[in-house]
Amino acid sequence: MNVISTNDHKNRQELEKIVGEGNVQPWDEIESVRQQQIIQSLTPGTTIQGIIYPQTQEELAQVIAYTHQQQLSVLPCGFCSKIDWGGLIKNVDFAVSTERMNQLIEHAVGDLTITVEAGMKFSQMQAILAQENQVVGFDPTYPELATIGGIIATGDTNFLRQRYRSIRDLILGISIVRYDGKIAKAGGRVVKNVAGYDLMKLFTGSYGTLGIISQITLRVYPQAEFSGTVILTGEPEAIAQANQTLLSSALTPVSVDLISTNLSKLLGFGDKISLVVQFQSIPESVQQQSQRLMEVGETLGLKAIYFDFDQANLWQQLKQQIWQSQSNASILCKIGVTPTSAVKTLMQCQTLGVIHAGVGLGVLRFESVSPETLLNLRNWCQSQGGFLSILKAPVELKQQLEVWGYSGNALNLMRQIKKQFDPQNQLSPNRFVGGI
């Protein structure tokens, strides 16, 4: 139980003047599941006073202005679904949640844009877009819980990368609250407006270390009329050849994913590595493209399976196997390799894994693994021009290993950017690369 000091009590009183009674939740009143999520994000011995829930962008700005003036550090979050991703946070006083900032600002149906507050859940935005037969081009982890701000802050794009690329390519406008409580904006609500391009990219994957995202404008797309999925399974060399043939062809899949042998077994595809490809268009186009890919597979001696009307269930199962675990000890890693090394990399990993074949980014999940095994896999990924970062893991493991495994030459530049955006290191201290 946290000991409540005079300063703690004063802080809560002042913050309640800003956000209203009931919108500052002391630590002891936070539900146990959320407490555990937060504990998994903190360095042992670090405690927080509670969670602050602003309900508007203006309240958020006033909260951050107050914490800055009082030299209090904060942990920005949405619904806390990915709060334990990344490095262990040190010396933080409050979590600041945007989950009560969840309003639709504007849905410009004809312009194919939507503007929402950062705390809106992905599932809520999906429902709004579905009424107009529209979609966004990303499918985040934990879609029922993830907020739009949290998705952007963690760069959480996943399976639709082949067609829509990264989420940072879908942001048309962004508003953020700076370390001192001032509001900054970039971009706009019109697709052709490219002002603020760099700022929108900078905040994607920044893990709350540069500012707090408060409002976002996204590009949206018409809902495809029909979807179909082809699965090719077989020997690694043949899968690699099929993947190369597909990526160099005129076919236009929305998802191209290599899945590990272990994951293929769980999904009932057999005991070989698999290539899972989704097409979306009019029925005739989907069927024709699927047939051409299956012919490629048959030529290479691969087993081909086609899903159409039940393919949504297939993708749901695939995502659940990767993202959901009943064990608090499970380890989730993000990896990147050159696309030509993707098959070899999955064959190195005796675990559940998926790599988005067109870009070489993917995810591995272990129920248990030694630090030595993770280091060996990291060395392999780096030898293939890539990386391995630990997103989610027990605190003890994160204390033993450098979470991000960054080996590039931009760390000094990152620190300069951090100093410019958060000179007193009050936002998510130690969560990012190099202790940023």
CSV table of C-alpha atoms in Angstrom, one decimal:
chain,number,residue,atom,x,y,z
A,1,MET,CA,0.0,0.0,0.0
A,2,ASN,CA,1.3,3.4,-0.9
A,3,VAL,CA,1.9,5.9,2.0
A,4,ILE,CA,0.1,9.1,1.3
A,5,SER,CA,2.3,12.1,2.0
A,6,THR,CA,1.1,15.7,2.4
A,7,ASN,CA,2.5,16.5,-1.0
A,8,ASP,CA,0.6,13.6,-2.6
A,9,HIS,CA,-2.7,14.8,-1.0
A,10,LYS,CA,-2.0,18.3,-2.2
A,11,ASN,CA,-1.3,17.1,-5.8
A,12,ARG,CA,-4.5,15.1,-5.9
A,13,GLN,CA,-6.5,18.1,-4.7
A,14,GLU,CA,-5.0,20.4,-7.3
A,15,LEU,CA,-5.4,17.9,-10.1
A,16,GLU,CA,-9.1,17.3,-9.1
A,17,LYS,CA,-9.7,21.0,-9.5
A,18,ILE,CA,-8.6,20.6,-13.1
A,19,VAL,CA,-10.3,17.3,-14.1
A,20,GLY,CA,-13.1,17.1,-11.6
A,21,GLU,CA,-13.9,14.8,-8.6
A,22,GLY,CA,-13.6,11.2,-9.5
A,23,ASN,CA,-11.1,11.7,-12.3
A,24,VAL,CA,-8.0,11.3,-10.1
A,25,GLN,CA,-7.9,7.7,-9.0
A,26,PRO,CA,-5.5,7.0,-6.1
A,27,TRP,CA,-3.3,3.9,-6.4
A,28,ASP,CA,-5.2,1.9,-3.8
A,29,GLU,CA,-8.5,2.4,-5.6
A,30,ILE,CA,-7.2,1.2,-9.0
A,31,GLU,CA,-8.6,-2.2,-10.0
A,32,SER,CA,-6.1,-5.1,-9.4
A,33,VAL,CA,-5.8,-6.1,-13.1
A,34,ARG,CA,-4.8,-2.6,-14.1
A,35,GLN,CA,-2.5,-2.3,-11.1
A,36,GLN,CA,-0.7,-5.4,-12.3
A,37,GLN,CA,-0.4,-4.0,-15.8
A,38,ILE,CA,1.2,-0.9,-14.4
A,39,ILE,CA,3.5,-2.7,-12.1
A,40,GLN,CA,4.8,-4.7,-15.1
A,41,SER,CA,5.8,-1.5,-16.7
A,42,LEU,CA,7.8,-0.1,-13.7
A,43,THR,CA,11.3,-0.6,-12.4
A,44,PRO,CA,11.0,-2.5,-9.0
A,45,GLY,CA,10.6,0.0,-6.2
A,46,THR,CA,8.9,2.6,-8.4
A,47,THR,CA,5.4,3.5,-7.2
A,48,ILE,CA,2.8,5.9,-8.7
A,49,GLN,CA,0.4,8.1,-6.8
A,50,GLY,CA,-2.5,7.2,-9.1
A,51,ILE,CA,-4.1,7.7,-12.5
A,52,ILE,CA,-5.4,11.1,-13.8
A,53,TYR,CA,-8.3,11.0,-16.3
A,54,PRO,CA,-8.7,14.3,-18.2
A,55,GLN,CA,-11.8,14.4,-20.3
A,56,THR,CA,-10.8,17.1,-22.8
A,57,GLN,CA,-7.7,18.2,-24.6
A,58,GLU,CA,-7.8,21.4,-22.6
A,59,GLU,CA,-7.9,19.5,-19.3
A,60,LEU,CA,-5.0,17.3,-20.5
A,61,ALA,CA,-3.0,20.4,-21.3
A,62,GLN,CA,-3.7,21.9,-17.8
A,63,VAL,CA,-2.8,18.6,-16.1
A,64,ILE,CA,0.6,18.5,-17.9
A,65,ALA,CA,1.2,22.1,-17.2
A,66,TYR,CA,0.7,21.4,-13.5
A,67,THR,CA,2.9,18.3,-13.4
A,68,HIS,CA,5.6,20.2,-15.3
A,69,GLN,CA,5.5,23.1,-12.8
A,70,GLN,CA,5.6,20.7,-9.8
A,71,GLN,CA,8.4,18.6,-11.4
A,72,LEU,CA,6.3,15.5,-11.5
A,73,SER,CA,6.9,12.7,-14.0
A,74,VAL,CA,4.1,11.1,-15.8
A,75,LEU,CA,3.3,7.9,-17.7
A,76,PRO,CA,1.0,8.6,-20.6
A,77,CYS,CA,-1.4,5.8,-21.4
A,78,GLY,CA,-4.8,5.0,-23.0
A,79,PHE,CA,-6.6,1.9,-21.7
A,80,CYS,CA,-3.3,0.4,-20.5
A,81,SER,CA,-3.4,-2.5,-22.9
A,82,LYS,CA,0.2,-2.1,-23.9
A,83,ILE,CA,1.5,0.0,-21.0
A,84,ASP,CA,4.0,-2.8,-20.2
A,85,TRP,CA,5.6,-2.8,-23.6
A,86,GLY,CA,9.1,-1.4,-23.8
A,87,GLY,CA,11.7,-0.5,-21.2
A,88,LEU,CA,10.9,-0.4,-17.4
A,89,ILE,CA,9.9,3.1,-16.3
A,90,LYS,CA,11.8,4.9,-13.5
A,91,ASN,CA,10.7,7.5,-11.0
A,92,VAL,CA,7.2,8.3,-12.3
A,93,ASP,CA,4.6,10.0,-10.1
A,94,PHE,CA,1.3,9.6,-12.0
A,95,ALA,CA,-0.2,7.8,-15.0
A,96,VAL,CA,-2.2,10.1,-17.3
A,97,SER,CA,-4.9,8.2,-19.2
A,98,THR,CA,-6.7,9.5,-22.3
A,99,GLU,CA,-9.4,6.9,-22.1
A,100,ARG,CA,-12.1,9.4,-21.2
A,101,MET,CA,-11.1,11.6,-24.1
A,102,ASN,CA,-12.9,9.4,-26.5
A,103,GLN,CA,-15.1,11.6,-28.7
A,104,LEU,CA,-15.6,11.7,-32.5
A,105,ILE,CA,-14.6,15.1,-33.7
A,106,GLU,CA,-15.5,14.7,-37.4
A,107,HIS,CA,-16.1,11.9,-39.9
A,108,ALA,CA,-15.8,13.4,-43.4
A,109,VAL,CA,-17.2,10.5,-45.3
A,110,GLY,CA,-16.7,12.0,-48.7
A,111,ASP,CA,-13.1,13.1,-48.0
A,112,LEU,CA,-12.3,9.6,-46.6
A,113,THR,CA,-11.0,11.1,-43.3
A,114,ILE,CA,-11.9,10.7,-39.6
A,115,THR,CA,-10.8,12.8,-36.7
A,116,VAL,CA,-11.1,11.4,-33.2
A,117,GLU,CA,-9.8,12.1,-29.7
A,118,ALA,CA,-6.8,9.9,-28.7
A,119,GLY,CA,-8.7,7.9,-26.1
A,120,MET,CA,-11.3,6.5,-28.5
A,121,LYS,CA,-11.0,2.7,-28.7
A,122,PHE,CA,-10.2,1.1,-32.0
A,123,SER,CA,-13.4,-1.0,-31.8
A,124,GLN,CA,-15.5,2.1,-31.3
A,125,MET,CA,-13.9,3.8,-34.3
A,126,GLN,CA,-14.5,0.6,-36.4
A,127,ALA,CA,-18.2,0.7,-35.5
A,128,ILE,CA,-18.5,4.4,-36.6
A,129,LEU,CA,-16.7,3.7,-39.9
A,130,ALA,CA,-18.7,0.5,-40.6
A,131,GLN,CA,-21.9,2.5,-40.7
A,132,GLU,CA,-20.6,4.1,-43.9
A,133,ASN,CA,-18.9,1.0,-45.2
A,134,GLN,CA,-15.4,2.3,-44.5
A,135,VAL,CA,-12.3,1.0,-42.7
A,136,VAL,CA,-8.9,2.0,-41.5
A,137,GLY,CA,-5.7,0.4,-42.9
A,138,PHE,CA,-4.4,-1.2,-39.6
A,139,ASP,CA,-5.4,-4.0,-37.3
A,140,PRO,CA,-3.8,-3.4,-33.8
A,141,THR,CA,-3.1,-5.8,-31.0
A,142,TYR,CA,-6.0,-6.1,-28.5
A,143,PRO,CA,-8.5,-4.2,-30.8
A,144,GLU,CA,-11.3,-4.3,-28.2
A,145,LEU,CA,-9.1,-2.4,-25.7
A,146,ALA,CA,-6.5,-0.4,-27.7
A,147,THR,CA,-7.0,3.3,-28.0
A,148,ILE,CA,-6.1,5.2,-31.2
A,149,GLY,CA,-3.5,7.3,-29.4
A,150,GLY,CA,-1.9,4.2,-27.9
A,151,ILE,CA,-1.8,2.4,-31.2
A,152,ILE,CA,0.1,5.3,-32.8
A,153,ALA,CA,2.4,5.7,-29.7
A,154,THR,CA,3.5,2.1,-30.1
A,155,GLY,CA,3.5,2.0,-33.9
A,156,ASP,CA,1.1,-1.0,-33.7
A,157,THR,CA,0.1,-1.8,-37.4
A,158,ASN,CA,0.4,-5.6,-37.9
A,159,PHE,CA,-1.1,-7.7,-40.7
A,160,LEU,CA,-2.3,-5.0,-43.1
A,161,ARG,CA,1.2,-3.6,-43.7
A,162,GLN,CA,1.5,-5.1,-47.2
A,163,ARG,CA,-1.4,-2.9,-48.6
A,164,TYR,CA,-1.4,0.1,-46.2
A,165,ARG,CA,2.1,0.2,-44.9
A,166,SER,CA,2.8,1.7,-41.4
A,167,ILE,CA,0.2,3.5,-39.4
A,168,ARG,CA,2.4,6.6,-39.6
A,169,ASP,CA,1.6,6.7,-43.4
A,170,LEU,CA,-2.1,6.9,-42.5
A,171,ILE,CA,-2.0,9.9,-40.2
A,172,LEU,CA,-3.1,13.1,-41.8
A,173,GLY,CA,-3.2,15.4,-38.8
A,174,ILE,CA,-2.2,15.2,-35.1
A,175,SER,CA,-2.5,17.3,-32.0
A,176,ILE,CA,-0.2,16.7,-29.0
A,177,VAL,CA,0.3,18.2,-25.6
A,178,ARG,CA,3.9,19.1,-25.0
A,179,TYR,CA,5.8,18.6,-21.8
A,180,ASP,CA,4.9,22.1,-20.6
A,181,GLY,CA,1.2,21.8,-21.3
A,182,LYS,CA,1.1,23.7,-24.5
A,183,ILE,CA,-0.9,22.2,-27.5
A,184,ALA,CA,0.9,21.7,-30.8
A,185,LYS,CA,-0.7,20.6,-34.1
A,186,ALA,CA,0.5,19.3,-37.4
A,187,GLY,CA,-1.3,18.4,-40.6
A,188,GLY,CA,-5.0,18.7,-41.1
A,189,ARG,CA,-8.2,17.0,-42.1
A,190,VAL,CA,-7.6,17.1,-45.9
A,191,VAL,CA,-5.7,14.2,-47.6
A,192,LYS,CA,-3.6,16.5,-49.8
A,193,ASN,CA,-2.4,18.5,-46.8
A,194,VAL,CA,1.2,17.4,-46.0
A,195,ALA,CA,2.1,20.1,-43.5
A,196,GLY,CA,3.6,18.7,-40.3
A,197,TYR,CA,4.7,15.4,-42.0
A,198,ASP,CA,7.8,14.9,-39.9
A,199,LEU,CA,6.0,15.6,-36.6
A,200,MET,CA,3.4,12.9,-37.3
A,201,LYS,CA,6.0,10.4,-38.1
A,202,LEU,CA,8.1,11.4,-35.1
A,203,PHE,CA,5.3,10.6,-32.7
A,204,THR,CA,4.5,7.2,-34.2
A,205,GLY,CA,6.3,4.7,-32.1
A,206,SER,CA,7.5,7.3,-29.6
A,207,TYR,CA,6.0,5.4,-26.6
A,208,GLY,CA,4.8,8.6,-24.9
A,209,THR,CA,8.3,9.9,-24.4
A,210,LEU,CA,8.0,13.1,-26.5
A,211,GLY,CA,4.5,14.3,-25.7
A,212,ILE,CA,0.9,13.1,-25.3
A,213,ILE,CA,-1.2,12.5,-28.4
A,214,SER,CA,-4.6,14.2,-27.9
A,215,GLN,CA,-6.3,14.2,-31.3
A,216,ILE,CA,-5.7,12.4,-34.6
A,217,THR,CA,-7.0,12.7,-38.2
A,218,LEU,CA,-6.7,9.4,-40.2
A,219,ARG,CA,-7.1,8.4,-43.8
A,220,VAL,CA,-9.9,5.9,-44.2
A,221,TYR,CA,-10.8,3.5,-47.1
A,222,PRO,CA,-13.9,2.0,-48.6
A,223,GLN,CA,-14.8,-1.4,-47.2
A,224,ALA,CA,-13.8,-4.1,-49.7
A,225,GLU,CA,-16.6,-6.0,-51.3
A,226,PHE,CA,-15.1,-9.4,-50.9
A,227,SER,CA,-12.1,-11.1,-49.1
A,228,GLY,CA,-10.3,-14.4,-49.7
A,229,THR,CA,-7.3,-16.0,-48.1
A,230,VAL,CA,-4.8,-18.5,-49.6
A,231,ILE,CA,-2.6,-20.6,-47.4
A,232,LEU,CA,0.5,-22.4,-48.9
A,233,THR,CA,2.4,-24.8,-46.7
A,234,GLY,CA,5.5,-26.9,-47.4
A,235,GLU,CA,9.2,-26.9,-47.4
A,236,PRO,CA,11.0,-23.7,-46.4
A,237,GLU,CA,12.8,-23.3,-49.8
A,238,ALA,CA,9.6,-23.7,-51.7
A,239,ILE,CA,7.8,-21.2,-49.4
A,240,ALA,CA,10.6,-18.7,-49.9
A,241,GLN,CA,10.3,-19.1,-53.7
A,242,ALA,CA,6.5,-18.7,-53.6
A,243,ASN,CA,6.9,-15.6,-51.5
A,244,GLN,CA,9.4,-14.0,-53.9
A,245,THR,CA,7.3,-14.9,-56.9
A,246,LEU,CA,4.2,-13.3,-55.2
A,247,LEU,CA,6.0,-10.1,-54.2
A,248,SER,CA,7.4,-9.6,-57.7
A,249,SER,CA,4.1,-10.3,-59.4
A,250,ALA,CA,1.3,-8.0,-60.4
A,251,LEU,CA,-1.0,-9.5,-57.7
A,252,THR,CA,-2.2,-7.1,-55.1
A,253,PRO,CA,-2.7,-8.7,-51.7
A,254,VAL,CA,-3.5,-6.7,-48.6
A,255,SER,CA,-1.6,-9.1,-46.3
A,256,VAL,CA,1.3,-11.4,-46.9
A,257,ASP,CA,2.5,-13.3,-43.8
A,258,LEU,CA,4.9,-16.1,-43.1
A,259,ILE,CA,4.0,-18.1,-40.1
A,260,SER,CA,6.2,-20.5,-38.2
A,261,THR,CA,5.9,-24.3,-38.0
A,262,ASN,CA,4.6,-24.2,-34.5
A,263,LEU,CA,1.9,-21.7,-35.3
A,264,SER,CA,0.9,-23.6,-38.5
A,265,LYS,CA,0.4,-26.7,-36.3
A,266,LEU,CA,-1.8,-24.8,-33.9
A,267,LEU,CA,-4.0,-23.5,-36.7
A,268,GLY,CA,-4.3,-26.9,-38.3
A,269,PHE,CA,-2.3,-26.2,-41.4
A,270,GLY,CA,0.2,-29.1,-40.9
A,271,ASP,CA,3.7,-29.3,-39.5
A,272,LYS,CA,5.4,-27.1,-42.1
A,273,ILE,CA,6.0,-23.4,-42.4
A,274,SER,CA,3.2,-21.5,-44.1
A,275,LEU,CA,2.6,-18.5,-46.3
A,276,VAL,CA,-0.8,-16.8,-45.6
A,277,VAL,CA,-2.0,-14.3,-48.2
A,278,GLN,CA,-5.2,-12.2,-48.1
A,279,PHE,CA,-6.8,-10.5,-51.1
A,280,GLN,CA,-9.6,-7.9,-51.0
A,281,SER,CA,-11.5,-6.6,-54.0
A,282,ILE,CA,-14.6,-7.6,-56.0
A,283,PRO,CA,-15.3,-11.3,-55.9
A,284,GLU,CA,-14.0,-12.0,-59.4
A,285,SER,CA,-10.7,-10.3,-58.8
A,286,VAL,CA,-10.2,-12.1,-55.4
A,287,GLN,CA,-11.0,-15.5,-56.9
A,288,GLN,CA,-8.8,-14.9,-59.9
A,289,GLN,CA,-5.8,-13.7,-57.9
A,290,SER,CA,-6.2,-16.6,-55.4
A,291,GLN,CA,-6.3,-19.1,-58.2
A,292,ARG,CA,-3.1,-17.7,-59.7
A,293,LEU,CA,-1.3,-17.9,-56.3
A,294,MET,CA,-2.5,-21.5,-55.7
A,295,GLU,CA,-1.1,-22.4,-59.2
A,296,VAL,CA,2.3,-21.0,-58.1
A,297,GLY,CA,2.1,-23.1,-55.0
A,298,GLU,CA,1.2,-26.3,-56.8
A,299,THR,CA,4.1,-25.8,-59.3
A,300,LEU,CA,6.5,-25.6,-56.3
A,301,GLY,CA,5.0,-28.7,-54.6
A,302,LEU,CA,3.2,-26.8,-51.9
A,303,LYS,CA,-0.2,-27.6,-50.3
A,304,ALA,CA,-2.8,-24.9,-51.0
A,305,ILE,CA,-5.9,-24.1,-48.9
A,306,TYR,CA,-8.4,-21.4,-49.8
A,307,PHE,CA,-10.8,-19.6,-47.4
A,308,ASP,CA,-13.4,-17.1,-48.4
A,309,PHE,CA,-16.6,-16.9,-46.4
A,310,ASP,CA,-14.9,-18.3,-43.2
A,311,GLN,CA,-11.6,-16.4,-43.7
A,312,ALA,CA,-12.5,-13.8,-41.0
A,313,ASN,CA,-12.5,-16.5,-38.4
A,314,LEU,CA,-9.2,-17.8,-39.7
A,315,TRP,CA,-7.5,-14.4,-39.2
A,316,GLN,CA,-9.1,-14.0,-35.8
A,317,GLN,CA,-7.6,-17.3,-34.7
A,318,LEU,CA,-4.2,-16.4,-36.1
A,319,LYS,CA,-4.2,-13.1,-34.2
A,320,GLN,CA,-5.4,-14.7,-31.0
A,321,GLN,CA,-2.6,-17.4,-31.1
A,322,ILE,CA,0.0,-14.7,-31.5
A,323,TRP,CA,-1.2,-12.0,-29.1
A,324,GLN,CA,-3.2,-13.8,-26.4
A,325,SER,CA,-1.6,-15.9,-23.6
A,326,GLN,CA,-3.0,-17.2,-20.3
A,327,SER,CA,0.5,-16.9,-18.8
A,328,ASN,CA,1.8,-13.7,-17.2
A,329,ALA,CA,5.3,-15.1,-17.9
A,330,SER,CA,4.9,-15.1,-21.7
A,331,ILE,CA,7.4,-13.1,-23.7
A,332,LEU,CA,6.5,-11.0,-26.8
A,333,CYS,CA,9.2,-9.8,-29.1
A,334,LYS,CA,9.2,-7.6,-32.2
A,335,ILE,CA,11.6,-8.6,-34.9
A,336,GLY,CA,12.8,-7.2,-38.1
A,337,VAL,CA,15.0,-8.7,-40.8
A,338,THR,CA,15.4,-8.2,-44.6
A,339,PRO,CA,12.4,-9.8,-46.4
A,340,THR,CA,14.7,-12.3,-48.1
A,341,SER,CA,15.8,-13.6,-44.7
A,342,ALA,CA,12.3,-14.0,-43.3
A,343,VAL,CA,11.9,-17.7,-43.9
A,344,LYS,CA,15.4,-18.5,-42.6
A,345,THR,CA,14.6,-16.5,-39.5
A,346,LEU,CA,11.4,-18.3,-38.7
A,347,MET,CA,13.1,-21.6,-39.1
A,348,GLN,CA,15.6,-20.5,-36.4
A,349,CYS,CA,12.8,-19.8,-34.0
A,350,GLN,CA,11.1,-22.9,-32.4
A,351,THR,CA,8.1,-20.8,-31.2
A,352,LEU,CA,5.0,-19.1,-32.3
A,353,GLY,CA,6.0,-16.5,-34.9
A,354,VAL,CA,4.8,-14.4,-37.8
A,355,ILE,CA,6.7,-12.1,-40.2
A,356,HIS,CA,5.0,-9.7,-42.6
A,357,ALA,CA,6.8,-10.9,-45.6
A,358,GLY,CA,6.8,-7.7,-47.7
A,359,VAL,CA,8.6,-5.6,-45.0
A,360,GLY,CA,10.4,-8.2,-42.9
A,361,LEU,CA,8.8,-7.1,-39.6
A,362,GLY,CA,7.1,-9.6,-37.3
A,363,VAL,CA,6.4,-10.9,-33.8
A,364,LEU,CA,7.6,-13.9,-31.8
A,365,ARG,CA,5.8,-15.2,-28.7
A,366,PHE,CA,7.4,-17.5,-26.1
A,367,GLU,CA,5.7,-19.1,-23.1
A,368,SER,CA,9.2,-19.3,-21.5
A,369,VAL,CA,12.6,-18.6,-22.9
A,370,SER,CA,16.1,-18.1,-21.4
A,371,PRO,CA,18.0,-14.8,-21.8
A,372,GLU,CA,20.7,-16.7,-23.7
A,373,THR,CA,18.2,-17.9,-26.3
A,374,LEU,CA,16.9,-14.4,-26.8
A,375,LEU,CA,20.4,-13.0,-27.1
A,376,ASN,CA,21.2,-15.7,-29.7
A,377,LEU,CA,18.0,-14.8,-31.7
A,378,ARG,CA,18.9,-11.1,-31.4
A,379,ASN,CA,22.4,-11.8,-32.8
A,380,TRP,CA,20.8,-13.8,-35.7
A,381,CYS,CA,18.4,-11.0,-36.5
A,382,GLN,CA,21.2,-8.4,-36.4
A,383,SER,CA,23.3,-10.6,-38.7
A,384,GLN,CA,20.4,-10.5,-41.2
A,385,GLY,CA,20.3,-6.7,-41.2
A,386,GLY,CA,17.6,-6.5,-38.5
A,387,PHE,CA,16.8,-6.4,-34.8
A,388,LEU,CA,14.9,-8.1,-32.0
A,389,SER,CA,13.2,-5.9,-29.3
A,390,ILE,CA,11.4,-7.3,-26.2
A,391,LEU,CA,8.0,-5.7,-26.0
A,392,LYS,CA,6.4,-7.7,-23.2
A,393,ALA,CA,8.1,-9.9,-20.6
A,394,PRO,CA,8.4,-10.5,-16.9
A,395,VAL,CA,10.2,-7.6,-15.1
A,396,GLU,CA,13.0,-10.0,-14.0
A,397,LEU,CA,13.8,-10.7,-17.7
A,398,LYS,CA,13.7,-7.1,-18.7
A,399,GLN,CA,16.2,-6.3,-15.9
A,400,GLN,CA,18.6,-8.9,-17.3
A,401,LEU,CA,18.5,-7.8,-20.9
A,402,GLU,CA,18.6,-4.5,-22.8
A,403,VAL,CA,15.0,-4.5,-24.0
A,404,TRP,CA,15.4,-2.6,-27.3
A,405,GLY,CA,18.7,-4.1,-28.6
A,406,TYR,CA,19.4,-1.1,-30.7
A,407,SER,CA,22.6,-1.3,-32.6
A,408,GLY,CA,22.3,1.7,-35.0
A,409,ASN,CA,24.1,5.0,-34.9
A,410,ALA,CA,21.2,7.4,-34.2
A,411,LEU,CA,21.1,7.2,-30.4
A,412,ASN,CA,22.7,10.7,-30.0
A,413,LEU,CA,20.2,12.1,-32.4
A,414,MET,CA,17.3,10.5,-30.5
A,415,ARG,CA,18.6,11.9,-27.2
A,416,GLN,CA,18.8,15.4,-28.7
A,417,ILE,CA,15.2,15.1,-29.9
A,418,LYS,CA,14.1,13.9,-26.4
A,419,LYS,CA,15.9,16.8,-24.8
A,420,GLN,CA,14.1,19.2,-27.2
A,421,PHE,CA,10.7,17.8,-26.6
A,422,ASP,CA,11.0,16.8,-22.9
A,423,PRO,CA,14.0,18.7,-21.4
A,424,GLN,CA,13.3,17.6,-17.9
A,425,ASN,CA,12.7,14.0,-18.7
A,426,GLN,CA,9.2,14.0,-17.2
A,427,LEU,CA,7.4,11.9,-19.9
A,428,SER,CA,7.8,8.1,-19.7
A,429,PRO,CA,11.3,8.2,-18.3
A,430,ASN,CA,13.5,5.3,-19.3
A,431,ARG,CA,10.9,3.6,-21.5
A,432,PHE,CA,12.5,4.0,-24.9
A,433,VAL,CA,15.8,3.2,-26.6
A,434,GLY,CA,19.0,3.9,-24.6
A,435,GLY,CA,17.0,4.8,-21.4
A,436,ILE,CA,15.2,7.7,-23.1
